[in-house]
Amino acid sequence: MAEIPIMFILAGLAAYTVLAGADFGAGLWTLLAGPGRASRAASRDHARHAMGPVWEANHVWLIFVLVVCWTAYPVAFGSITSTLAIPLFIAAVGIILRGASYALRGQLDGARGQRTIENLFALSSVLTPFALGTVVGGIASGRVPVGNATGNPITSWLNPTSVVIGALAVAIGGYLAAVYLAADAHRLGERTLELDFRARALGSGLCAGAFALVGLLVVRYDAPPIFNGLTNGGGAAMIGVSAAAGLITLLLVWRNHFGAARASAVLAVAAMVAGWALAQKPRFLPGLTIDQAAAGRSTLLAIIIAVAGGAIVLVPSLVLLFRLFLRGRLDPAVTPDATVLNPPPIPQKVKTRLLSALAGAALVIGAGVTVFADPGWARAVGIVCLFACAIFTFGLATAELGETT
Amino acid sequence: MTTLLATVCGVFASVDQNYLLQARQMQALSLAVHIPLVCFGIAFPAMVLFCEWRYLRTGDGLFRTLARRWSKVMLAVFAVGVVTGTILSFELGLLWPAFMASFGNVFGLGFTLEGFSFFIEAIFIAIYVYGWDRLAPRAHFLSGIPVAIAGVTGSLFVISVNGWMNHPGGFTLRDGRAANAHPWSALFGNFYFWHEFVHMYFAGYIVTGFLVAATYAWGFLRGRWGRYERTALTIALSAAAIAAPLQVVIGDWAAREVASAQPTKLAALEGLGPTTRGAPEHLLGWYNGHEVIFGIEIPRLLSLLAFHNPNATVAGLDAVPAQDRPPVNVERFAFQTMVGIGTLLALLGVVYLYVRLRHKRLPRSPWFYRAVVLAGPLSVLALVAGWITTEVGRQPWIVYGVMRTSQAVTGARGIPIGYGTLIVVYLALAAGVAWLLRRFSRLPLEVDRDG
Ligand code: HDD
Ligand code: HEM
Ligand code: HEM
């Protein structure tokens, strides 16, 4: 049972890399918008608009990873966050700047300061995944000892493994984004944009592959235990899957099959995460296995129940969102906000008398019971009455709207 | 296994942290930025849906315009809520790793459930806001309902964690760490959490309602007063004006829960030095370490309010050793700010409701609208003051009576740098928002109103 939450975490991490990674990548492409066939501005706008409806939902995967980690493996979480405080803080600041500049940019068409905001957005889109990648590198290379800030605050994340993984994270994001944006341009019939992003996808895909190979070499000297894991058994198998899927993806992009390319790119990333997990298993931090790090039985059970129950609601919702999104049902609206027509409002019959009586009664009972009754159930009744009073009164207050001055 | 646990606890036992105060302030700053946005998450979806429902029922295009405009604001506020909330999640680990390591197994569940609420909220808010022209009217309305529900459950789950920090249970303590955790009963079987949740829920409507109404009241003062503005103001102000007087009743309930579960906090709220039979209440004044000076004393009121008995004995700060007491003046000042503002808001609400229900119109005096403009920011102030009351009153404990804040803090260096950076970032954020608001207020009227 101790291992189930770590699977949730890994699944969340893979989802975050694939989904939010692409959002970060879109930011990267607003920075590197030229040179291309389409104008810089068109390229930027395309990158920016494409992430509109989904970035918040994609971002929640990170929250999910954090909260499952601190609930199920609290000691490991405390050790990681205290030793790796600097990159985590950088990532956090990057996230604020990114969200804020994205929100601001949306309101800014043509205004002064637009460029500054755009650059801020792009820079934070590179900084955040890089910082998060270094965190992964610190954990993978065994540089986070158990305890409150007992690791080296600098070399735990500024080391060869971390830097390579950080760069890899940025490249993967750029790659996923380019594939996705090419597909999106194709759907919109924007031929030049499609070609641009296809070229970018090929370039960044090669970069990501190169970083992955370099990473393997670096790990060999910098973190031998992980290297052993990655080159033997399940770890090696996963790395093989990842490499194969990566190559196939490039081929698919080359042949303009963007939809299929997206699927195989996801597979490549997921296999990479799985490979890391298998290579490191059963060690979580040096001297701390997953079993030892796990919280007690009832906590693990609670997490599993919560995630399973949550998934029942979450999965159909996510499917709905992405179906609407990928079919262009959530593209920016074409009509303005205001609806011109003003048909004569249908006169509403509100039973004012009845509502007033109910509101008054609920107020007297609710306030009386809440203030003077002590048993818990009586107080609950009181609160319910106060809510009822609020609703009745709201009905009265909004009965005729806007007619009177 | 036990030896391992022992070493783990040894490592996490206690560190030298010269900047505990800065760490606490950093946490407080981030929370104070996040919490007003949360109010919009609690109350705004319901208000937007109310407008859309009116549109569906009456076919009056004005309500659709209103719902649409508000939904855009809702999305922008949500986005800022997302990033500021993420900072908070990071900070829990960055600043209080020993707290997370020792008790994450007890309260973490609340955040896990909250995570799912956020998923639902983020998914459906996107569908709702981007789907205005694309979905059938009824489907569109339905897609907004999960947003309203998830906004409420999201805050419910976080507050269950705060309720647990204030009134911990559901575990046994071994070597300073929680063992035998029972997360469900710890979080949801905890009576202390209910008043916090209900009080916050009403605060959500007060803050959102008054802030939204304030913008239209401002428009009134500048002569912008069409049917659109009147309708918008009536909806927002009605919500706030109804919640404000009821909040006083709920606040009284909160105070009695505090009296029974955290007597030291109550003593600090009131500045009660010695344990007293028939304790008085003091308005304003200053606590000099023993008693409140320069305050207005109302005999026996504290005993009456807290225990419904004018002769009840109220435990004073003396009942616990000096190192277990919270900073009294901060606590009193925050509490009195909240109660003072709360009383004013309740009065304003009653005036409004009287005119609205009795005379079936809106108030006409510009003074009323000036008051509403003021009520917006004041309600935020009351909100933050209320949280300061709760959180500072819990000091010096991070988990009340179980773990001290000084035991929870990180051993990492550089807290002042982080704190400074965060201040700069938040200032920039505030400047950005102010700039946007100014830009909006300068938009020509025609763009800003319906046809
Ligand atoms: C608009 C906001 C607002 C207004 C008008 C009031 N409050 Fe409040 N109050 C809050 C917003 C708030 C809060 C949401 O900020 C707190 C912080 C934690 C909590 O549960 O609610 C709070 C906490 C809080 C606490 C501490 C609870 C605890 O530590 O568990 C007490 C005793 C009161 N309030 C009492 C009152 C009274 C007597 C009010 C009447 C005038 C009042 N509040 C108005
Ligand atoms: C330590 C305390 C807190 C943490 C760690 C925290 C964490 C978060 C996070 C991570 C988000 C973004 C979710 C997303 O990605 O969609 C968020 C948003 C939100 N939080 Fe908090 N939060 C805290 C305090 C609170 C409090 C006190 C409340 C309510 C009283 C609250 C209610 C919400 C709500 C309703 C949202 C949704 C965003 C919105 O509607 O604006 N949070 N919070
Ligand atoms: C419901 C979710 C909340 C949780 C889980 C939470 C958690 C925490 C934690 C872990 C600390 C640091 C430890 C400590 O100082 O004891 C803290 C401190 C603090 N929080 Fe909260 N908090 C919540 C809501 C809020 C909100 C909304 C505010 C609004 C301003 C707030 C105000 C403060 C303040 C002022 C402190 C510093 C207290 C001091 O050091 O004197 N809290 N909180």
PDB file of C-alpha atoms in Angstrom, chain A residues 176-335:
ATOM      1  CA  LEU A 176       5.279  19.356 -26.961  1.00  0.00           C
ATOM      2  CA  ALA A 177       4.070  22.903 -27.461  1.00  0.00           C
ATOM      3  CA  ALA A 178       5.359  23.077 -31.009  1.00  0.00           C
ATOM      4  CA  VAL A 179       3.694  19.798 -31.966  1.00  0.00           C
ATOM      5  CA  TYR A 180       0.488  20.925 -30.391  1.00  0.00           C
ATOM      6  CA  LEU A 181       0.581  24.392 -31.950  1.00  0.00           C
ATOM      7  CA  ALA A 182       1.290  22.925 -35.357  1.00  0.00           C
ATOM      8  CA  ALA A 183      -1.750  20.701 -34.996  1.00  0.00           C
ATOM      9  CA  ASP A 184      -3.804  23.672 -33.881  1.00  0.00           C
ATOM     10  CA  ALA A 185      -2.632  25.811 -36.806  1.00  0.00           C
ATOM     11  CA  HIS A 186      -3.546  22.951 -39.097  1.00  0.00           C
ATOM     12  CA  ARG A 187      -7.046  22.861 -37.626  1.00  0.00           C
ATOM     13  CA  LEU A 188      -7.409  26.598 -38.126  1.00  0.00           C
ATOM     14  CA  GLY A 189      -6.065  26.346 -41.666  1.00  0.00           C
ATOM     15  CA  GLU A 190      -3.109  28.646 -40.959  1.00  0.00           C
ATOM     16  CA  ARG A 191      -0.646  27.147 -43.365  1.00  0.00           C
ATOM     17  CA  THR A 192       2.394  29.349 -42.651  1.00  0.00           C
ATOM     18  CA  LEU A 193       2.024  28.992 -38.917  1.00  0.00           C
ATOM     19  CA  GLU A 194       1.709  25.277 -39.325  1.00  0.00           C
ATOM     20  CA  LEU A 195       4.972  25.088 -41.237  1.00  0.00           C
ATOM     21  CA  ASP A 196       6.733  27.304 -38.722  1.00  0.00           C
ATOM     22  CA  PHE A 197       5.695  25.220 -35.789  1.00  0.00           C
ATOM     23  CA  ARG A 198       6.483  22.027 -37.593  1.00  0.00           C
ATOM     24  CA  ALA A 199      10.040  23.245 -38.070  1.00  0.00           C
ATOM     25  CA  ARG A 200      10.201  24.273 -34.438  1.00  0.00           C
ATOM     26  CA  ALA A 201       8.887  20.900 -33.364  1.00  0.00           C
ATOM     27  CA  LEU A 202      11.567  19.106 -35.303  1.00  0.00           C
ATOM     28  CA  GLY A 203      14.288  21.368 -33.935  1.00  0.00           C
ATOM     29  CA  SER A 204      13.229  21.171 -30.336  1.00  0.00           C
ATOM     30  CA  GLY A 205      12.540  17.453 -30.618  1.00  0.00           C
ATOM     31  CA  LEU A 206      16.124  16.907 -31.674  1.00  0.00           C
ATOM     32  CA  CYS A 207      17.274  19.090 -28.798  1.00  0.00           C
ATOM     33  CA  ALA A 208      15.221  17.106 -26.309  1.00  0.00           C
ATOM     34  CA  GLY A 209      16.637  13.861 -27.628  1.00  0.00           C
ATOM     35  CA  ALA A 210      20.164  15.230 -27.418  1.00  0.00           C
ATOM     36  CA  PHE A 211      19.648  16.447 -23.849  1.00  0.00           C
ATOM     37  CA  ALA A 212      18.316  13.032 -22.903  1.00  0.00           C
ATOM     38  CA  LEU A 213      21.426  11.331 -24.267  1.00  0.00           C
ATOM     39  CA  VAL A 214      23.737  13.823 -22.620  1.00  0.00           C
ATOM     40  CA  GLY A 215      21.764  13.303 -19.438  1.00  0.00           C
ATOM     41  CA  LEU A 216      22.438   9.603 -19.530  1.00  0.00           C
ATOM     42  CA  LEU A 217      26.159  10.259 -19.877  1.00  0.00           C
ATOM     43  CA  VAL A 218      26.198  12.822 -17.110  1.00  0.00           C
ATOM     44  CA  VAL A 219      24.302  10.576 -14.747  1.00  0.00           C
ATOM     45  CA  ARG A 220      26.803   7.852 -15.322  1.00  0.00           C
ATOM     46  CA  TYR A 221      29.493   9.908 -13.596  1.00  0.00           C
ATOM     47  CA  ASP A 222      27.387  12.107 -11.374  1.00  0.00           C
ATOM     48  CA  ALA A 223      24.875   9.618  -9.997  1.00  0.00           C
ATOM     49  CA  PRO A 224      25.987   6.046 -10.636  1.00  0.00           C
ATOM     50  CA  PRO A 225      23.140   4.337  -8.734  1.00  0.00           C
ATOM     51  CA  ILE A 226      20.548   5.920 -10.985  1.00  0.00           C
ATOM     52  CA  PHE A 227      22.630   5.118 -14.018  1.00  0.00           C
ATOM     53  CA  ASN A 228      22.662   1.460 -13.008  1.00  0.00           C
ATOM     54  CA  GLY A 229      18.936   1.522 -12.605  1.00  0.00           C
ATOM     55  CA  LEU A 230      18.436   3.185 -15.952  1.00  0.00           C
ATOM     56  CA  THR A 231      20.575   0.696 -17.795  1.00  0.00           C
ATOM     57  CA  ASN A 232      19.268  -2.474 -16.171  1.00  0.00           C
ATOM     58  CA  GLY A 233      15.951  -4.229 -15.894  1.00  0.00           C
ATOM     59  CA  GLY A 234      12.711  -2.269 -15.912  1.00  0.00           C
ATOM     60  CA  GLY A 235      14.451   1.075 -15.991  1.00  0.00           C
ATOM     61  CA  ALA A 236      16.302   0.164 -19.170  1.00  0.00           C
ATOM     62  CA  ALA A 237      13.119  -1.133 -20.760  1.00  0.00           C
ATOM     63  CA  MET A 238      11.344   2.128 -20.073  1.00  0.00           C
ATOM     64  CA  ILE A 239      14.219   4.176 -21.408  1.00  0.00           C
ATOM     65  CA  GLY A 240      14.080   2.058 -24.525  1.00  0.00           C
ATOM     66  CA  VAL A 241      10.359   2.695 -24.873  1.00  0.00           C
ATOM     67  CA  SER A 242      10.916   6.381 -24.354  1.00  0.00           C
ATOM     68  CA  ALA A 243      13.659   6.569 -26.964  1.00  0.00           C
ATOM     69  CA  ALA A 244      11.634   4.623 -29.495  1.00  0.00           C
ATOM     70  CA  ALA A 245       8.541   6.722 -28.904  1.00  0.00           C
ATOM     71  CA  GLY A 246      10.639   9.848 -29.228  1.00  0.00           C
ATOM     72  CA  LEU A 247      11.993   8.775 -32.587  1.00  0.00           C
ATOM     73  CA  ILE A 248       8.579   7.779 -33.839  1.00  0.00           C
ATOM     74  CA  THR A 249       7.260  11.168 -32.800  1.00  0.00           C
ATOM     75  CA  LEU A 250       9.863  12.953 -34.874  1.00  0.00           C
ATOM     76  CA  LEU A 251       8.971  10.802 -37.815  1.00  0.00           C
ATOM     77  CA  LEU A 252       5.290  11.542 -37.403  1.00  0.00           C
ATOM     78  CA  VAL A 253       5.915  15.261 -37.224  1.00  0.00           C
ATOM     79  CA  TRP A 254       8.059  15.002 -40.298  1.00  0.00           C
ATOM     80  CA  ARG A 255       5.141  13.341 -42.088  1.00  0.00           C
ATOM     81  CA  ASN A 256       2.674  15.933 -40.765  1.00  0.00           C
ATOM     82  CA  HIS A 257       0.707  13.514 -38.578  1.00  0.00           C
ATOM     83  CA  PHE A 258       0.447  15.897 -35.673  1.00  0.00           C
ATOM     84  CA  GLY A 259      -2.346  14.160 -33.812  1.00  0.00           C
ATOM     85  CA  ALA A 260      -0.529  10.841 -33.648  1.00  0.00           C
ATOM     86  CA  ALA A 261       2.687  12.654 -32.861  1.00  0.00           C
ATOM     87  CA  ARG A 262       1.100  14.164 -29.825  1.00  0.00           C
ATOM     88  CA  ALA A 263       0.122  10.731 -28.528  1.00  0.00           C
ATOM     89  CA  SER A 264       3.552   9.232 -28.999  1.00  0.00           C
ATOM     90  CA  ALA A 265       5.200  12.272 -27.443  1.00  0.00           C
ATOM     91  CA  VAL A 266       3.067  11.692 -24.375  1.00  0.00           C
ATOM     92  CA  LEU A 267       4.199   8.101 -24.315  1.00  0.00           C
ATOM     93  CA  ALA A 268       7.846   9.151 -24.537  1.00  0.00           C
ATOM     94  CA  VAL A 269       7.488  11.463 -21.544  1.00  0.00           C
ATOM     95  CA  ALA A 270       5.490   9.008 -19.474  1.00  0.00           C
ATOM     96  CA  ALA A 271       8.028   6.260 -20.121  1.00  0.00           C
ATOM     97  CA  MET A 272      10.814   8.587 -19.075  1.00  0.00           C
ATOM     98  CA  VAL A 273       9.120   9.302 -15.754  1.00  0.00           C
ATOM     99  CA  ALA A 274       8.439   5.613 -15.231  1.00  0.00           C
ATOM    100  CA  GLY A 275      12.049   4.802 -16.073  1.00  0.00           C
ATOM    101  CA  TRP A 276      13.292   7.230 -13.448  1.00  0.00           C
ATOM    102  CA  ALA A 277      10.943   5.736 -10.883  1.00  0.00           C
ATOM    103  CA  LEU A 278      12.008   2.163 -11.615  1.00  0.00           C
ATOM    104  CA  ALA A 279      15.671   3.133 -11.611  1.00  0.00           C
ATOM    105  CA  GLN A 280      15.411   4.725  -8.197  1.00  0.00           C
ATOM    106  CA  LYS A 281      13.109   2.192  -6.574  1.00  0.00           C
ATOM    107  CA  PRO A 282      12.877   1.489  -3.647  1.00  0.00           C
ATOM    108  CA  ARG A 283      14.942   4.443  -2.546  1.00  0.00           C
ATOM    109  CA  PHE A 284      13.142   7.738  -2.029  1.00  0.00           C
ATOM    110  CA  LEU A 285      15.915   9.748  -0.405  1.00  0.00           C
ATOM    111  CA  PRO A 286      19.311   8.466   0.734  1.00  0.00           C
ATOM    112  CA  GLY A 287      18.653   6.138   3.656  1.00  0.00           C
ATOM    113  CA  LEU A 288      14.905   6.382   3.297  1.00  0.00           C
ATOM    114  CA  THR A 289      12.928   3.864   1.285  1.00  0.00           C
ATOM    115  CA  ILE A 290       9.431   4.455   0.059  1.00  0.00           C
ATOM    116  CA  ASP A 291       8.111   2.092   2.730  1.00  0.00           C
ATOM    117  CA  GLN A 292       9.889   3.963   5.484  1.00  0.00           C
ATOM    118  CA  ALA A 293       8.797   7.319   4.144  1.00  0.00           C
ATOM    119  CA  ALA A 294       5.136   6.368   3.938  1.00  0.00           C
ATOM    120  CA  ALA A 295       2.600   7.667   6.417  1.00  0.00           C
ATOM    121  CA  GLY A 296       0.526   5.283   8.504  1.00  0.00           C
ATOM    122  CA  ARG A 297      -2.079   2.913   7.206  1.00  0.00           C
ATOM    123  CA  SER A 298      -5.172   5.000   7.745  1.00  0.00           C
ATOM    124  CA  THR A 299      -3.597   8.010   6.064  1.00  0.00           C
ATOM    125  CA  LEU A 300      -2.619   5.976   3.032  1.00  0.00           C
ATOM    126  CA  LEU A 301      -6.068   4.475   2.900  1.00  0.00           C
ATOM    127  CA  ALA A 302      -7.640   7.912   3.148  1.00  0.00           C
ATOM    128  CA  ILE A 303      -5.505   9.205   0.293  1.00  0.00           C
ATOM    129  CA  ILE A 304      -6.336   6.247  -1.891  1.00  0.00           C
ATOM    130  CA  ILE A 305     -10.046   6.654  -1.224  1.00  0.00           C
ATOM    131  CA  ALA A 306      -9.853  10.382  -1.842  1.00  0.00           C
ATOM    132  CA  VAL A 307      -7.980  10.007  -5.105  1.00  0.00           C
ATOM    133  CA  ALA A 308     -10.193   7.186  -6.334  1.00  0.00           C
ATOM    134  CA  GLY A 309     -13.334   9.136  -5.456  1.00  0.00           C
ATOM    135  CA  GLY A 310     -11.897  12.293  -6.932  1.00  0.00           C
ATOM    136  CA  ALA A 311     -10.981  10.497 -10.125  1.00  0.00           C
ATOM    137  CA  ILE A 312     -14.602   9.488 -10.644  1.00  0.00           C
ATOM    138  CA  VAL A 313     -15.507  13.157 -10.870  1.00  0.00           C
ATOM    139  CA  LEU A 314     -12.294  14.355 -12.419  1.00  0.00           C
ATOM    140  CA  VAL A 315     -11.797  12.020 -15.349  1.00  0.00           C
ATOM    141  CA  PRO A 316     -15.119  12.679 -17.110  1.00  0.00           C
ATOM    142  CA  SER A 317     -14.687  16.398 -16.501  1.00  0.00           C
ATOM    143  CA  LEU A 318     -11.211  16.405 -18.001  1.00  0.00           C
ATOM    144  CA  VAL A 319     -12.415  14.396 -20.967  1.00  0.00           C
ATOM    145  CA  LEU A 320     -15.197  16.891 -21.504  1.00  0.00           C
ATOM    146  CA  LEU A 321     -12.829  19.845 -21.299  1.00  0.00           C
ATOM    147  CA  PHE A 322     -10.313  18.460 -23.731  1.00  0.00           C
ATOM    148  CA  ARG A 323     -12.969  17.309 -26.158  1.00  0.00           C
ATOM    149  CA  LEU A 324     -14.473  20.757 -26.281  1.00  0.00           C
ATOM    150  CA  PHE A 325     -11.056  22.362 -26.403  1.00  0.00           C
ATOM    151  CA  LEU A 326      -9.552  20.222 -29.131  1.00  0.00           C
ATOM    152  CA  ARG A 327     -12.641  20.606 -31.283  1.00  0.00           C
ATOM    153  CA  GLY A 328     -12.352  24.352 -31.103  1.00  0.00           C
ATOM    154  CA  ARG A 329     -15.558  24.776 -29.129  1.00  0.00           C
ATOM    155  CA  LEU A 330     -13.715  26.990 -26.668  1.00  0.00           C
ATOM    156  CA  ASP A 331     -11.955  29.230 -29.176  1.00  0.00           C
ATOM    157  CA  PRO A 332     -12.071  32.948 -28.433  1.00  0.00           C
ATOM    158  CA  ALA A 333     -15.575  34.302 -28.891  1.00  0.00           C
ATOM    159  CA  VAL A 334     -16.510  36.194 -31.981  1.00  0.00           C
ATOM    160  CA  THR A 335     -19.518  38.143 -30.797  1.00  0.00           C
TER     161      THR A 335
END
